[in-house]
Short mmCIF file of N, CA and C in Angstrom, two decimals:
data_model
loop_
_atom_site.label_atom_id
_atom_site.label_comp_id
_atom_site.label_asym_id
_atom_site.label_seq_id
_atom_site.Cartn_x
_atom_site.Cartn_y
_atom_site.Cartn_z
N MET A 25 69.18 -65.47 15.44
CA MET A 25 68.22 -64.82 16.20
C MET A 25 67.52 -63.74 15.38
N HIS A 26 66.25 -63.51 15.62
CA HIS A 26 65.53 -62.47 14.86
C HIS A 26 64.99 -61.52 15.83
N ILE A 27 64.45 -60.39 15.38
CA ILE A 27 63.95 -59.27 16.24
C ILE A 27 62.52 -58.99 15.94
N LEU A 28 61.80 -59.94 15.33
CA LEU A 28 60.42 -59.66 14.94
C LEU A 28 59.38 -59.91 15.97
N SER A 29 59.67 -60.60 17.03
CA SER A 29 58.69 -60.97 17.96
C SER A 29 59.01 -60.37 19.33
N GLY A 30 58.25 -60.81 20.24
CA GLY A 30 58.44 -60.33 21.61
C GLY A 30 59.38 -61.25 22.35
N ALA A 31 59.70 -60.76 23.60
CA ALA A 31 60.61 -61.55 24.43
C ALA A 31 60.46 -61.14 25.91
N CYS A 32 61.03 -61.88 26.72
CA CYS A 32 61.11 -61.59 28.12
C CYS A 32 62.60 -61.28 28.47
N ILE A 33 62.79 -60.11 28.90
CA ILE A 33 64.22 -59.60 29.05
C ILE A 33 64.54 -59.45 30.49
N GLU A 34 65.64 -60.09 30.88
CA GLU A 34 66.27 -59.87 32.27
C GLU A 34 67.18 -58.71 32.10
N THR A 35 67.11 -57.76 33.01
CA THR A 35 67.83 -56.46 32.79
C THR A 35 69.14 -56.34 33.49
N ARG A 36 69.72 -57.39 33.94
CA ARG A 36 71.05 -57.32 34.61
C ARG A 36 72.08 -56.72 33.73
N ALA A 37 72.22 -57.25 32.49
CA ALA A 37 73.29 -56.62 31.54
C ALA A 37 72.88 -55.12 31.13
N LEU A 38 71.63 -54.87 31.03
CA LEU A 38 71.25 -53.50 30.71
C LEU A 38 71.58 -52.57 31.91
N ASP A 39 71.33 -52.98 33.15
CA ASP A 39 71.76 -52.27 34.27
C ASP A 39 73.23 -51.92 34.37
N GLU A 40 74.01 -52.89 33.86
CA GLU A 40 75.57 -52.62 33.86
C GLU A 40 75.92 -51.79 32.75
N LEU A 41 75.28 -51.93 31.57
CA LEU A 41 75.64 -51.22 30.34
C LEU A 41 75.18 -49.72 30.37
N ILE A 42 73.95 -49.61 30.70
CA ILE A 42 73.26 -48.27 30.77
C ILE A 42 72.46 -48.10 32.02
N PRO A 43 73.20 -47.80 33.14
CA PRO A 43 72.59 -47.80 34.45
C PRO A 43 71.28 -46.90 34.56
N ASP A 44 71.21 -45.88 33.73
CA ASP A 44 70.13 -44.99 33.74
C ASP A 44 69.04 -45.22 32.67
N TRP A 45 68.92 -46.51 32.25
CA TRP A 45 68.01 -46.90 31.16
C TRP A 45 66.61 -46.46 31.40
N LYS A 46 66.18 -46.51 32.62
CA LYS A 46 64.72 -46.14 32.92
C LYS A 46 64.57 -44.65 32.67
N GLU A 47 65.53 -43.85 33.07
CA GLU A 47 65.41 -42.36 32.82
C GLU A 47 65.55 -42.03 31.33
N LYS A 48 66.21 -42.93 30.60
CA LYS A 48 66.38 -42.64 29.19
C LYS A 48 65.23 -43.16 28.36
N ASP A 49 64.14 -43.50 29.01
CA ASP A 49 62.92 -44.03 28.31
C ASP A 49 63.15 -45.25 27.48
N ALA A 50 63.78 -46.21 28.02
CA ALA A 50 63.98 -47.50 27.34
C ALA A 50 62.69 -48.13 27.13
N PRO A 51 62.44 -48.83 26.06
CA PRO A 51 61.17 -49.45 25.75
C PRO A 51 60.78 -50.70 26.56
N LEU A 52 61.13 -50.68 27.83
CA LEU A 52 60.74 -51.85 28.72
C LEU A 52 59.70 -51.27 29.67
N LYS A 53 58.43 -51.46 29.31
CA LYS A 53 57.33 -50.93 30.05
C LYS A 53 56.48 -51.94 30.77
N THR A 54 56.55 -53.17 30.44
CA THR A 54 55.65 -54.20 30.98
C THR A 54 56.32 -55.18 31.82
N PRO A 55 56.37 -54.96 33.11
CA PRO A 55 57.08 -55.94 34.00
C PRO A 55 56.28 -57.17 34.11
N VAL A 56 57.00 -58.38 34.22
CA VAL A 56 56.33 -59.61 34.44
C VAL A 56 55.65 -59.68 35.81
N THR A 57 54.41 -59.94 35.81
CA THR A 57 53.69 -59.93 37.12
C THR A 57 53.33 -61.42 37.61
N GLU A 58 53.32 -62.29 36.56
CA GLU A 58 52.86 -63.71 36.86
C GLU A 58 53.47 -64.57 35.88
N ASP A 59 53.88 -65.84 36.26
CA ASP A 59 54.36 -66.86 35.39
C ASP A 59 53.42 -68.07 35.51
N ALA A 60 53.23 -68.75 34.39
CA ALA A 60 52.50 -70.01 34.46
C ALA A 60 53.12 -70.95 33.39
N PHE A 61 53.35 -72.17 33.80
CA PHE A 61 54.00 -73.14 32.89
C PHE A 61 53.16 -74.49 33.02
N ALA A 62 52.86 -75.17 31.94
CA ALA A 62 52.05 -76.37 32.04
C ALA A 62 52.48 -77.28 30.96
N PHE A 63 52.24 -78.58 31.19
CA PHE A 63 52.34 -79.61 30.24
C PHE A 63 50.89 -79.88 29.60
N LEU A 64 50.80 -79.72 28.34
CA LEU A 64 49.51 -79.83 27.69
C LEU A 64 49.27 -81.28 27.25
N THR A 65 48.07 -81.72 27.54
CA THR A 65 47.68 -83.09 27.04
C THR A 65 46.54 -83.04 26.06
N LYS A 66 46.06 -84.12 25.55
CA LYS A 66 44.98 -84.07 24.65
C LYS A 66 43.70 -83.52 25.24
N THR A 67 43.52 -83.75 26.54
CA THR A 67 42.33 -83.40 27.19
C THR A 67 42.44 -82.22 28.27
N GLY A 68 43.63 -81.71 28.47
CA GLY A 68 43.80 -80.68 29.46
C GLY A 68 45.22 -80.26 29.63
N ARG A 69 45.52 -79.81 30.87
CA ARG A 69 46.83 -79.31 31.14
C ARG A 69 47.19 -79.77 32.54
N ILE A 70 48.53 -80.02 32.73
CA ILE A 70 49.07 -80.32 34.03
C ILE A 70 50.04 -79.15 34.43
N PRO A 71 49.63 -78.36 35.51
CA PRO A 71 50.48 -77.29 35.86
C PRO A 71 51.84 -77.84 36.41
N ILE A 72 52.88 -77.11 36.03
CA ILE A 72 54.22 -77.38 36.53
C ILE A 72 54.75 -76.18 37.23
N PRO A 73 55.08 -76.37 38.47
CA PRO A 73 55.57 -75.21 39.32
C PRO A 73 56.94 -74.64 38.75
N ILE A 74 56.92 -73.30 38.86
CA ILE A 74 58.22 -72.66 38.48
C ILE A 74 58.79 -72.11 39.85
N LEU A 75 59.87 -72.72 40.17
CA LEU A 75 60.57 -72.34 41.46
C LEU A 75 61.41 -71.20 41.24
N LYS A 76 61.58 -70.39 42.33
CA LYS A 76 62.46 -69.21 42.24
C LYS A 76 63.85 -69.63 41.83
N GLY A 77 64.42 -68.90 40.88
CA GLY A 77 65.84 -69.24 40.37
C GLY A 77 65.82 -70.15 39.21
N MET A 78 64.72 -70.72 38.91
CA MET A 78 64.67 -71.61 37.70
C MET A 78 64.73 -70.68 36.42
N PRO A 79 65.24 -71.21 35.31
CA PRO A 79 65.28 -70.40 34.10
C PRO A 79 63.91 -69.83 33.64
N LEU A 80 62.85 -70.39 33.95
CA LEU A 80 61.51 -69.96 33.54
C LEU A 80 60.97 -68.97 34.60
N ASP A 81 61.61 -68.71 35.65
CA ASP A 81 61.19 -67.71 36.65
C ASP A 81 61.47 -66.29 36.07
N ASN A 82 60.48 -65.54 35.69
CA ASN A 82 60.66 -64.31 35.08
C ASN A 82 60.39 -63.14 35.92
N HIS A 83 60.26 -63.40 37.28
CA HIS A 83 59.98 -62.26 38.17
C HIS A 83 61.05 -61.17 38.10
N GLY A 84 60.69 -59.98 37.91
CA GLY A 84 61.67 -58.85 37.76
C GLY A 84 62.07 -58.64 36.38
N ASN A 85 61.63 -59.48 35.40
CA ASN A 85 61.99 -59.25 34.00
C ASN A 85 60.86 -58.45 33.33
N TYR A 86 61.13 -58.05 32.01
CA TYR A 86 60.12 -57.28 31.35
C TYR A 86 59.75 -57.96 29.99
N VAL A 87 58.49 -57.84 29.68
CA VAL A 87 58.06 -58.35 28.39
C VAL A 87 58.20 -57.18 27.35
N VAL A 88 58.86 -57.44 26.26
CA VAL A 88 59.23 -56.29 25.35
C VAL A 88 58.96 -56.77 23.86
N ARG A 89 58.94 -55.82 22.96
CA ARG A 89 58.99 -56.04 21.51
C ARG A 89 60.49 -55.79 21.13
N LEU A 90 61.09 -56.90 20.69
CA LEU A 90 62.54 -56.85 20.42
C LEU A 90 62.89 -55.74 19.43
N GLY A 91 62.08 -55.53 18.46
CA GLY A 91 62.36 -54.43 17.47
C GLY A 91 62.54 -53.10 18.14
N HIS A 92 61.63 -52.86 19.11
CA HIS A 92 61.75 -51.54 19.83
C HIS A 92 63.03 -51.44 20.65
N VAL A 93 63.38 -52.57 21.33
CA VAL A 93 64.59 -52.54 22.20
C VAL A 93 65.84 -52.42 21.34
N VAL A 94 65.95 -53.03 20.16
CA VAL A 94 67.06 -52.94 19.26
C VAL A 94 67.17 -51.57 18.69
N GLU A 95 66.05 -50.99 18.28
CA GLU A 95 66.09 -49.59 17.85
C GLU A 95 66.55 -48.63 18.92
N TRP A 96 66.10 -48.76 20.10
CA TRP A 96 66.51 -47.97 21.23
C TRP A 96 68.00 -48.19 21.53
N LEU A 97 68.45 -49.36 21.56
CA LEU A 97 69.90 -49.59 21.83
C LEU A 97 70.72 -49.02 20.74
N GLY A 98 70.28 -49.13 19.54
CA GLY A 98 71.07 -48.50 18.34
C GLY A 98 71.20 -46.96 18.53
N ALA A 99 70.15 -46.30 19.01
CA ALA A 99 70.13 -44.89 19.24
C ALA A 99 71.15 -44.60 20.44
N GLN A 100 71.15 -45.42 21.37
CA GLN A 100 72.09 -45.13 22.50
C GLN A 100 73.55 -45.28 22.01
N ALA A 101 73.81 -46.26 21.20
CA ALA A 101 75.14 -46.51 20.63
C ALA A 101 75.60 -45.37 19.81
N GLU A 102 74.60 -44.89 18.91
CA GLU A 102 74.95 -43.80 17.99
C GLU A 102 75.30 -42.53 18.81
N GLU A 103 74.61 -42.29 19.90
CA GLU A 103 74.89 -41.15 20.79
C GLU A 103 76.33 -41.17 21.37
N LEU A 104 76.88 -42.42 21.37
CA LEU A 104 78.34 -42.55 21.88
C LEU A 104 79.28 -42.57 20.71
N GLY A 105 78.80 -42.36 19.52
CA GLY A 105 79.75 -42.33 18.32
C GLY A 105 79.82 -43.59 17.52
N VAL A 106 79.02 -44.57 17.83
CA VAL A 106 79.07 -45.88 17.09
C VAL A 106 78.37 -45.61 15.80
N GLU A 107 78.97 -46.17 14.72
CA GLU A 107 78.40 -46.14 13.41
C GLU A 107 77.66 -47.43 13.19
N ILE A 108 76.40 -47.42 12.81
CA ILE A 108 75.55 -48.56 12.57
C ILE A 108 75.25 -48.63 11.12
N TYR A 109 75.36 -49.75 10.43
CA TYR A 109 75.13 -49.91 9.03
C TYR A 109 73.86 -50.96 8.89
N PRO A 110 72.73 -50.49 8.93
CA PRO A 110 71.61 -51.42 8.74
C PRO A 110 71.69 -52.21 7.37
N GLY A 111 71.42 -53.46 7.43
CA GLY A 111 71.37 -54.26 6.19
C GLY A 111 72.77 -54.90 5.85
N TYR A 112 73.70 -54.65 6.72
CA TYR A 112 75.03 -55.17 6.46
C TYR A 112 75.44 -56.14 7.68
N ALA A 113 76.03 -57.22 7.40
CA ALA A 113 76.44 -58.08 8.44
C ALA A 113 77.94 -57.97 8.63
N ALA A 114 78.40 -58.06 9.87
CA ALA A 114 79.81 -58.05 10.14
C ALA A 114 80.38 -59.35 9.65
N ALA A 115 81.40 -59.31 8.83
CA ALA A 115 82.08 -60.56 8.29
C ALA A 115 83.42 -60.80 9.12
N GLU A 116 83.96 -59.74 9.68
CA GLU A 116 85.28 -59.90 10.37
C GLU A 116 85.45 -58.75 11.33
N ILE A 117 86.06 -59.10 12.48
CA ILE A 117 86.42 -58.08 13.41
C ILE A 117 87.86 -57.59 13.11
N LEU A 118 88.11 -56.34 13.13
CA LEU A 118 89.35 -55.68 12.74
C LEU A 118 90.04 -55.28 14.01
N PHE A 119 91.31 -55.65 14.14
CA PHE A 119 92.11 -55.38 15.33
C PHE A 119 93.29 -54.44 14.97
N ASP A 120 93.69 -53.64 15.96
CA ASP A 120 94.91 -52.84 15.88
C ASP A 120 95.59 -52.95 17.28
N ASP A 121 96.75 -53.71 17.27
CA ASP A 121 97.51 -53.94 18.48
C ASP A 121 96.48 -54.52 19.60
N ASP A 122 95.82 -55.54 19.21
CA ASP A 122 94.97 -56.31 20.19
C ASP A 122 93.74 -55.56 20.72
N LYS A 123 93.42 -54.44 20.01
CA LYS A 123 92.28 -53.64 20.31
C LYS A 123 91.37 -53.67 19.12
N VAL A 124 90.03 -53.81 19.35
CA VAL A 124 89.11 -53.77 18.28
C VAL A 124 89.02 -52.33 17.73
N CYS A 125 89.22 -52.26 16.35
CA CYS A 125 89.17 -50.88 15.77
C CYS A 125 88.10 -50.77 14.77
N GLY A 126 87.36 -51.87 14.48
CA GLY A 126 86.18 -51.80 13.57
C GLY A 126 85.82 -53.21 13.13
N ILE A 127 85.01 -53.20 12.06
CA ILE A 127 84.59 -54.53 11.49
C ILE A 127 84.64 -54.30 9.92
N ALA A 128 84.84 -55.49 9.32
CA ALA A 128 84.67 -55.58 7.89
C ALA A 128 83.27 -56.07 7.56
N THR A 129 82.53 -55.40 6.70
CA THR A 129 81.20 -55.91 6.36
C THR A 129 81.23 -56.92 5.21
N ASN A 130 80.13 -57.63 5.13
CA ASN A 130 79.97 -58.62 4.06
C ASN A 130 79.81 -57.91 2.70
N ASP A 131 80.11 -58.64 1.59
CA ASP A 131 79.82 -58.11 0.23
C ASP A 131 78.36 -58.08 -0.06
N VAL A 132 77.85 -56.98 -0.48
CA VAL A 132 76.44 -56.84 -0.78
C VAL A 132 76.28 -56.11 -2.16
N GLY A 133 75.32 -56.70 -3.03
CA GLY A 133 75.12 -56.08 -4.27
C GLY A 133 75.95 -56.57 -5.25
#
């Protein structure tokens, strides 16, 4: 997955993780107001209905720039004491008595 483009985000997980995300100025500013889906042909398009509950039904979701969302989530995590190491990938999860106590990063340089 990459964070260079936009996305449509469903906020249920965010509601559970950070219930006051709206008050914390999360970068979710553009609610989806309309959906359209079509099959394109050589000469035109054939509209395909999006029924409520289908995966392409984005009512209630937000159009976002993923980079802004990731940056904001990182700041929220750091406020809770999480250490973030940009440029390093997690290579292994470290456990202490069945509890996560950290991660080992990949070799770099």
